[in-house]
Coordinates of C-alpha atoms in Angstrom, one line a residue:
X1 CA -18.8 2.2 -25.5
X2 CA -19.4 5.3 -23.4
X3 CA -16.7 5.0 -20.7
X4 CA -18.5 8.0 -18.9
X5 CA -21.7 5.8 -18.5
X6 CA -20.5 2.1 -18.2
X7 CA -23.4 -0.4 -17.4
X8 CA -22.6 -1.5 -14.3
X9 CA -24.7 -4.3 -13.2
X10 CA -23.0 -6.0 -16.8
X11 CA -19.3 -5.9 -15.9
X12 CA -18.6 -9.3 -14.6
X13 CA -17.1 -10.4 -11.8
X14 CA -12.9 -10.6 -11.9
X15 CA -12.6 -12.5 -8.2
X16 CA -10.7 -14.1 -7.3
X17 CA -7.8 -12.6 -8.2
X18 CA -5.3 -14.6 -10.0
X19 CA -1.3 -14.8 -8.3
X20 CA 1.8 -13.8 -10.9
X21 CA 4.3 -15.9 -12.0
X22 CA 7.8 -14.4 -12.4
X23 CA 7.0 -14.3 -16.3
X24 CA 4.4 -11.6 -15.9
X25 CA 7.4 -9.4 -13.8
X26 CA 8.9 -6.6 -16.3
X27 CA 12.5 -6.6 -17.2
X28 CA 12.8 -3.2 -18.0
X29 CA 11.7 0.4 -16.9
X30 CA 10.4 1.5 -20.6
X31 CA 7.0 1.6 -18.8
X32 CA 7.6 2.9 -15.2
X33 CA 7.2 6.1 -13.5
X34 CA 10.8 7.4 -13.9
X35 CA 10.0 7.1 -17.6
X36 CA 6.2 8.9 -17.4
X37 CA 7.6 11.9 -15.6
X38 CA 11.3 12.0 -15.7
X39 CA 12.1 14.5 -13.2
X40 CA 8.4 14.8 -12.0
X41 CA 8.0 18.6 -12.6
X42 CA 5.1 17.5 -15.3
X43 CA 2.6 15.4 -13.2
X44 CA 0.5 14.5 -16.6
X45 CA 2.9 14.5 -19.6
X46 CA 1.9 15.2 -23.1
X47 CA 3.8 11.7 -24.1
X48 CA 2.1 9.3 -21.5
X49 CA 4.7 6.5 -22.8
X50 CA 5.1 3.2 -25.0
X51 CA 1.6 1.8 -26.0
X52 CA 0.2 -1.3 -23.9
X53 CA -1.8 -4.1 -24.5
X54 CA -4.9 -3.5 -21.9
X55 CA -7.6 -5.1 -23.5
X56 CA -10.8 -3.8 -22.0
X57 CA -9.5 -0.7 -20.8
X58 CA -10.5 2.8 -21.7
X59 CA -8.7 3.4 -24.6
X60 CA -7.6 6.5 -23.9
X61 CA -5.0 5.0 -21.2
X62 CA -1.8 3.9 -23.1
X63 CA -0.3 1.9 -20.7
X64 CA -0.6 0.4 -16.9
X65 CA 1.1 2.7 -15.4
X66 CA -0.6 5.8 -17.2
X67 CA -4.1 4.2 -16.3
X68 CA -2.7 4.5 -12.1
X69 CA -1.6 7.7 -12.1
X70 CA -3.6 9.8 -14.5
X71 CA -7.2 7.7 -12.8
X72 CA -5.7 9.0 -9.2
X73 CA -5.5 12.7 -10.9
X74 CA -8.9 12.4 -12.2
X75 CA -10.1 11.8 -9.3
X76 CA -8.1 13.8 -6.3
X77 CA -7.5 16.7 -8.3
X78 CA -8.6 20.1 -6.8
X79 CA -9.3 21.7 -10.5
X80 CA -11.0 18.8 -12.4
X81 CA -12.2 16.3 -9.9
X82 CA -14.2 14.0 -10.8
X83 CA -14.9 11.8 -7.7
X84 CA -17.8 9.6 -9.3
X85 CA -15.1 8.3 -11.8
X86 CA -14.2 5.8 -9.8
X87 CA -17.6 4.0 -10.2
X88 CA -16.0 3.8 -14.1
X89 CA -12.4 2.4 -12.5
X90 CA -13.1 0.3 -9.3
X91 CA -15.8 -2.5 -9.7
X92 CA -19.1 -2.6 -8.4
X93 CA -18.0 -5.5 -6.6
X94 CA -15.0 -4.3 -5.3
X95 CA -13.0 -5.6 -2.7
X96 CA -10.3 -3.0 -0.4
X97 CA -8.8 -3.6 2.7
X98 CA -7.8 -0.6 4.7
X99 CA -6.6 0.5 8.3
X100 CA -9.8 -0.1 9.3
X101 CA -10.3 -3.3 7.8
X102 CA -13.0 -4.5 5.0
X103 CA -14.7 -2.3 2.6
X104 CA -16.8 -3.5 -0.3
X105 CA -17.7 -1.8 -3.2
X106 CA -17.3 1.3 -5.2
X107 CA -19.9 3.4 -3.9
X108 CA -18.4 3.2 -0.2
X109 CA -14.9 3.8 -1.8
X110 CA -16.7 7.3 -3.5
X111 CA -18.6 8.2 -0.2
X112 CA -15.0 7.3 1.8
X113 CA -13.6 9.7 -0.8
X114 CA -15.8 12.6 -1.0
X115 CA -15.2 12.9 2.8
X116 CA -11.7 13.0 2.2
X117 CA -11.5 15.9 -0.3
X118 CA -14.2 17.4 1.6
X119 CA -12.3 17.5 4.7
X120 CA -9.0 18.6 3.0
X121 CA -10.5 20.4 -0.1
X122 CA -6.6 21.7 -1.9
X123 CA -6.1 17.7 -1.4
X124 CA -3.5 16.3 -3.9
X125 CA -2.0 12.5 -4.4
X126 CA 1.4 13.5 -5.9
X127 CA 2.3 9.6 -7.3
X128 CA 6.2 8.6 -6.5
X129 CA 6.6 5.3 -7.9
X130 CA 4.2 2.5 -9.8
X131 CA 6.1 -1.0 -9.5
X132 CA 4.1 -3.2 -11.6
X133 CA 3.5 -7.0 -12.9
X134 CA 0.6 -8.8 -14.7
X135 CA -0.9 -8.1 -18.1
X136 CA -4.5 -7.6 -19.5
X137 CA -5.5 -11.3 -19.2
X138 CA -4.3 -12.4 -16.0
X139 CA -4.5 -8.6 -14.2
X140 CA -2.1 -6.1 -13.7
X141 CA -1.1 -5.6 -10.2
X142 CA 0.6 -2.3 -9.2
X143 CA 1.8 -0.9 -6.0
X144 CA 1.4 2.4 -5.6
X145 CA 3.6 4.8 -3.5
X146 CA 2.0 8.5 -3.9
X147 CA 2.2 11.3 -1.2
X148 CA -0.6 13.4 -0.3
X149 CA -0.5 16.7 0.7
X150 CA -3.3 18.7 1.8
X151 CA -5.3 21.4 4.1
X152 CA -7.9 20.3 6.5
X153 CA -9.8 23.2 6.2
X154 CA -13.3 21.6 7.3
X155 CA -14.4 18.9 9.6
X156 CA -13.7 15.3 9.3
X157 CA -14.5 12.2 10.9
X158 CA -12.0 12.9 13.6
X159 CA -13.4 16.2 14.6
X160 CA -13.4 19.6 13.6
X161 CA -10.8 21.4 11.3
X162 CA -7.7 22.2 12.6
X163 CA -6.1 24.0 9.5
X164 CA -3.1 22.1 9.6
X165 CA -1.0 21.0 6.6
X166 CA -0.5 17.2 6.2
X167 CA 2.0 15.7 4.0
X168 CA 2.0 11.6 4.3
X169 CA 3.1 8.3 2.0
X170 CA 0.2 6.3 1.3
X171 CA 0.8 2.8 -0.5
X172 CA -1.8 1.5 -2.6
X173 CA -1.6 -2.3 -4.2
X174 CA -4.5 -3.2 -6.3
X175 CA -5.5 -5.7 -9.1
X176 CA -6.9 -4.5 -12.2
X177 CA -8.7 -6.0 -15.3
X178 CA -10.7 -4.4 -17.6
X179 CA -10.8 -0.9 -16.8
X180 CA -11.8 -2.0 -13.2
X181 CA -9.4 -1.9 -9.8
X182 CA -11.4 -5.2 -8.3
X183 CA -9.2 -5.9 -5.0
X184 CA -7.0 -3.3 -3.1
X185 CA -4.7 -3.7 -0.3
X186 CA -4.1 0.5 1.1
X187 CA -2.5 1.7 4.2
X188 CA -3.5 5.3 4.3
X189 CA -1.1 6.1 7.2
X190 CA -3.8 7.3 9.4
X191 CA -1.2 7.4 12.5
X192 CA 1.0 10.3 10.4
X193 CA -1.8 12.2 9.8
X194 CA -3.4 12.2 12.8
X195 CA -0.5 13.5 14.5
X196 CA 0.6 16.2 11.6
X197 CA -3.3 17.4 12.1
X198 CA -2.1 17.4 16.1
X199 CA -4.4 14.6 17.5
X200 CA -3.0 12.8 20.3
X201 CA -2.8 9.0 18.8
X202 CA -4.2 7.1 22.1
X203 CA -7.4 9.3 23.2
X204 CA -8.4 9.1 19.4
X205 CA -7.9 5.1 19.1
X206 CA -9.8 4.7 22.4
X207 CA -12.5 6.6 21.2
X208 CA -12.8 5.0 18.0
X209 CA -12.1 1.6 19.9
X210 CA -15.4 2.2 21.6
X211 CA -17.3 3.9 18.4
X212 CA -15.4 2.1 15.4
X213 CA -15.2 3.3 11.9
X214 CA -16.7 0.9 9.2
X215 CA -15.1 -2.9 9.1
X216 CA -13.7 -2.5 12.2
X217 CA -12.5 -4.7 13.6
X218 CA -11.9 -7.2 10.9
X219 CA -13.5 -10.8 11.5
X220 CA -11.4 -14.4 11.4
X221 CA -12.6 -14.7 8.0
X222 CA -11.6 -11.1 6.7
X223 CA -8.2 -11.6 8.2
X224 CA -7.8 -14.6 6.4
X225 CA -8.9 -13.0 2.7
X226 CA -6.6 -9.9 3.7
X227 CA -3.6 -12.5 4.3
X228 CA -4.1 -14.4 1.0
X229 CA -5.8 -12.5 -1.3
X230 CA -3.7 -12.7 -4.7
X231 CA -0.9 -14.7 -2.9
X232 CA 0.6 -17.8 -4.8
X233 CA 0.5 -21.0 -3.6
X234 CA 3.9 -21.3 -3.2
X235 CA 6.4 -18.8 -3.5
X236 CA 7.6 -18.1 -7.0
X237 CA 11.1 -18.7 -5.8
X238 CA 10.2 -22.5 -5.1
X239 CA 7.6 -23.1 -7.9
X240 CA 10.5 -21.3 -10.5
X241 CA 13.7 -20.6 -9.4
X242 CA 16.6 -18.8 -11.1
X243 CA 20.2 -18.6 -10.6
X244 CA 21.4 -15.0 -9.7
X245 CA 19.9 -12.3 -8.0
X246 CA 16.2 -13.5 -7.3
X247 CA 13.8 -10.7 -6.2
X248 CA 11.3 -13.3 -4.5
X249 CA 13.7 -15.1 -2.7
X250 CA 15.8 -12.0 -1.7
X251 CA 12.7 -10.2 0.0
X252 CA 11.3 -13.4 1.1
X253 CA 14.7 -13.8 3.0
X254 CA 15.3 -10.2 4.3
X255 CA 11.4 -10.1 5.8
X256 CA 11.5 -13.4 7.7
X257 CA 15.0 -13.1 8.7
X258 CA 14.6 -9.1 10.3
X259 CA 11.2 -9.8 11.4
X260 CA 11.1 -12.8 13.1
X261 CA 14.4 -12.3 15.2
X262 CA 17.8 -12.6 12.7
X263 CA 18.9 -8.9 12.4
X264 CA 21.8 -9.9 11.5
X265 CA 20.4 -9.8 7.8
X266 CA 20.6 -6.1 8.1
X267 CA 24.5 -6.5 7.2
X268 CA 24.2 -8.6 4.0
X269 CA 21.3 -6.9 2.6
X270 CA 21.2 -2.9 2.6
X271 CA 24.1 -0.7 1.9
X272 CA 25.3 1.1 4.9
X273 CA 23.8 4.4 4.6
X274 CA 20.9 3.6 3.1
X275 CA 17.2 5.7 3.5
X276 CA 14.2 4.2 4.9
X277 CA 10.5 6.2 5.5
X278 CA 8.1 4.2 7.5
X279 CA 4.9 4.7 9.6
X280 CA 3.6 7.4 11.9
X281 CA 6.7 9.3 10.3
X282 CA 9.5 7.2 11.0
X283 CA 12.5 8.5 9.2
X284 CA 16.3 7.4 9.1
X285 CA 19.2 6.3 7.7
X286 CA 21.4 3.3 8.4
X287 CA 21.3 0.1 10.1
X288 CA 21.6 1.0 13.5
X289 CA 18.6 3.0 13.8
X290 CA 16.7 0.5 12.0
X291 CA 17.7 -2.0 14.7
X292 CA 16.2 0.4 17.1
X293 CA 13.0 -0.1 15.2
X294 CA 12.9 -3.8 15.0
X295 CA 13.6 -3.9 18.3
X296 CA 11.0 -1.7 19.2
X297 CA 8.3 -3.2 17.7
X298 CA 9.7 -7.2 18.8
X299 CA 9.6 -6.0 22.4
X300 CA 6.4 -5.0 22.4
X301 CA 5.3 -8.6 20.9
X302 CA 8.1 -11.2 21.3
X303 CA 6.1 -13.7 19.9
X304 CA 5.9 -11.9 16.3
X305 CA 5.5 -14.1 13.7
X306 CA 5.3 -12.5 9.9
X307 CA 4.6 -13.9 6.9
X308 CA 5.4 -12.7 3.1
X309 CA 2.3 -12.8 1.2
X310 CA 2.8 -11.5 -2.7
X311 CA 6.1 -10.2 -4.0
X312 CA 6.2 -8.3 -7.3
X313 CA 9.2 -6.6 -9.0
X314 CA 10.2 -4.9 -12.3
X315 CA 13.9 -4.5 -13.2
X316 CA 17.4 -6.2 -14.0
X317 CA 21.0 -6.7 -12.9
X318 CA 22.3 -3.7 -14.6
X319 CA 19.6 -1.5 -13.9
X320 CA 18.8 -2.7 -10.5
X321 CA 14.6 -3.5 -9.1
X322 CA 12.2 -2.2 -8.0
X323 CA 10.3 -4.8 -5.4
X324 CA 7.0 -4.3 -4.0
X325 CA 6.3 -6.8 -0.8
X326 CA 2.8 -7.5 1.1
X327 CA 3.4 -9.0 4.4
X328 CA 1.3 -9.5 7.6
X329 CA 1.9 -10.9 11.2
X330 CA 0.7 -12.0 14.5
X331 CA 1.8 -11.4 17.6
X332 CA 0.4 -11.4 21.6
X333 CA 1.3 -7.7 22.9
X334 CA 3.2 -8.8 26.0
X335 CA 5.5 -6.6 27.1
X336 CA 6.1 -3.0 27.8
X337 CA 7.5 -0.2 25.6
X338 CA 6.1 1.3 22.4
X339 CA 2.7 0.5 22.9
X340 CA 2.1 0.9 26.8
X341 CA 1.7 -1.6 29.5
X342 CA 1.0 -5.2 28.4
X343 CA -2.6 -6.5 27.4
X344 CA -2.4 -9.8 26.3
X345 CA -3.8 -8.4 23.0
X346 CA -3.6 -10.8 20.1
X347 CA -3.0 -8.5 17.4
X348 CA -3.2 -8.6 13.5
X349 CA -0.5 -6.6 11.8
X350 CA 0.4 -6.5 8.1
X351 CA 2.1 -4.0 5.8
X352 CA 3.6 -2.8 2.3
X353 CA 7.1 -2.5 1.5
X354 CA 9.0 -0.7 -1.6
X355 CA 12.3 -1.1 -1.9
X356 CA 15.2 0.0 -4.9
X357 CA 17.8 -2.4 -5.1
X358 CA 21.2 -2.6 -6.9
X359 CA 23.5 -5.4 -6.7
X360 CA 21.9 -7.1 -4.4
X361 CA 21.4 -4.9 -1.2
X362 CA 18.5 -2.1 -0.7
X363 CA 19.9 1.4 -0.9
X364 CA 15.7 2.8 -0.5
X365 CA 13.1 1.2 1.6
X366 CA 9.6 2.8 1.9
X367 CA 7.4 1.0 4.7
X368 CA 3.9 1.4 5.7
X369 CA 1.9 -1.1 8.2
X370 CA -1.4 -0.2 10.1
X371 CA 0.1 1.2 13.1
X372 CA -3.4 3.2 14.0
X373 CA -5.4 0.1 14.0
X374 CA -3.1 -1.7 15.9
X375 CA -3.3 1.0 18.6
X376 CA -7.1 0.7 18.3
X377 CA -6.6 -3.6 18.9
X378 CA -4.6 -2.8 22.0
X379 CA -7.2 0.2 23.0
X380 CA -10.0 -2.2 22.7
X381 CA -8.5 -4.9 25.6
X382 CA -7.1 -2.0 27.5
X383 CA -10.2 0.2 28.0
X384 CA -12.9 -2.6 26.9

């Protein structure tokens, strides 16, 4: 098979996609990032890793997380990039939900793309972690953290150059089978960069309140599909449990205890001093400033009520884990504070969470939702 010339309207369909069981979650690190780049001065190294099963992948990739990072090279690169490759990696039929909402198929994801590099042409994606669970028959799912770091040297969608530098996480979780990413969940942290490029948040959501972006804003139905896409069932915490440490039922726990009112689990489940990166640059260490944020955000929609939608982990006791959770939430904006004067807005939030672990409390935490968006919902009912 040519991989550089794939027959598109022959690859078949991989929707929906399947859930993971806690027998598809890796017990080790032997294929993880930390082990592809040790201490990340080589982005691409000569030996990519232990050898995978990934049946129906390019056979050049040697391993799931390989395929991530060196496809995301590929195709951000400034030297050899190669922005049409994703029509070989993403599926004709592929499903991503952004900031903005729904976007289907690859060709929108190559045009979305090409306007990014175009607007920030030194653009890189510099990958910081991979957690990872699946295999090659039931998919493998990955989350994603990577950082990307550019120039916006030439107009963009949000107006004309402004030659600033940006330097924002992004968090990527996708579904892959068969050399083909089929359904993504990415929060491109549009609120962080908008502000490093120096454009004031709430003019810029009003305007594109009034003049949205593609699959904005999302539908009943797409809200729905965001929410449960990939999600079990049940969690695998009921449908299997373990004794010991549980990585479902821990970040099951922590999430619906902090975010729908209990801080209190702030005590029992992250070590003092440990570091957190968030949204629109948020940036801290330690509980209390942590409570600050909770706080902030509950204030501003007492009513909050989030769900955990797909946990995913690699790791052990000894080593500690690695835990990548999807969540979402509703909530009525009815009070004052972060987000301005009350609206009444009922508003659709949802977010990606990385976390390192070791004996049983969170000493990392990296935490992305669609702040932008949100500002956008709020903009809508305000100015509408």
């Amino acid at each position: 098979m040519n991989w550089n010339s794939r027959d598109r309207g022959n690859r078949k369909s991989h929707h929906p996609a399947q859930p993971l069981a806690r027998s598809h979650m890796p017990g080790t690190f032997a294929i993880s990032l930390r082990q592809y780049t040790g201490d990340r001065s080589v982005r691409i190294p000569a030996d990519r890793g232990p050898s995978q099963s990934l049946r129906g992948f390019d056979p050049d990739y040697r391993n799931i997380v390989d395929y991530i990072v060196r496809i995301t090279y590929r195709i951000w690169e400034t030297e050899n990039r190669d922005v049409e490759y994703i029509g070989e990696c993403y599926a004709p039929d592929s499903i991503v939900y952004d900031d903005y909402g729904l976007q289907s198929g690859s060709r929108k994801i190559i045009d979305d793309t090409f306007h990014t590099t175009g607007a920030f042409p030194d653009i890189i994606l510099d990958a910081e972690d991979v957690i990872w669970g699946g295999d090659d028959q039931i998919g493998f799912h990955t989350s994603h953290l990577t950082r990307i770091i550019g120039t916006n040297t030439r107009p963009s969608r949000y107006g004309a150059s402004t030659g600033r530098r940006v330097h924002v996480p992004v968090i990527a979780n996708c579904v892959a089978l068969e050399n083909d990413i089929f359904l993504e969940h990415v929060l491109y942290n549009t609120s962080a960069m908008l502000r490093q490029l120096g454009i004031e948040l709430w003019p810029e959501a009003e305007r594109l309140a009034a003049d949205p972006p593609h699959g904005w804003p999302r539908s009943d139905t797409v809200w729905r599909d965001l929410r449960k896409a990939a999600s079990p069932d049940r969690p695998i915490s009921v449908t299997d449990p373990v004794a010991g440490f549980d990585p479902d039922q821990f970040s099951r726990r922590v999430h619906h205890s902090i975010w729908n009112g209990d801080v209190g689990a702030l005590d029992w489940a992250y070590v003092p001093d440990f570091e957190f990166e968030g949204t629109t640059g948020r940036t801290f260490a330690g509980r209390r400033p942590y409570r600050s944020y909770v706080a902030e955000i509950r204030e501003c929609f007492p009513d909050l009520d989030l769900q955990v939608d797909e946990v995913y982990w690699m790791g052990n006791d000894s080593d500690g884990w690695l835990i990548s959770t999807r969540w979402s939430a509703e909530g009525t904006h009815e009070s004052g504070g972060h987000f301005g004067d009350a609206t009444g807005t009922e508003c659709q939030i949802w977010g990606i969470t990385q976390c390192q672990v070791k004996n049983g409390r969170i000493r990392k935490e990296w935490q992305l939702f669609n702040e932008f968006d949100l500002m956008m919902q709020i903009s809508r009912d305000r100015h509408g």
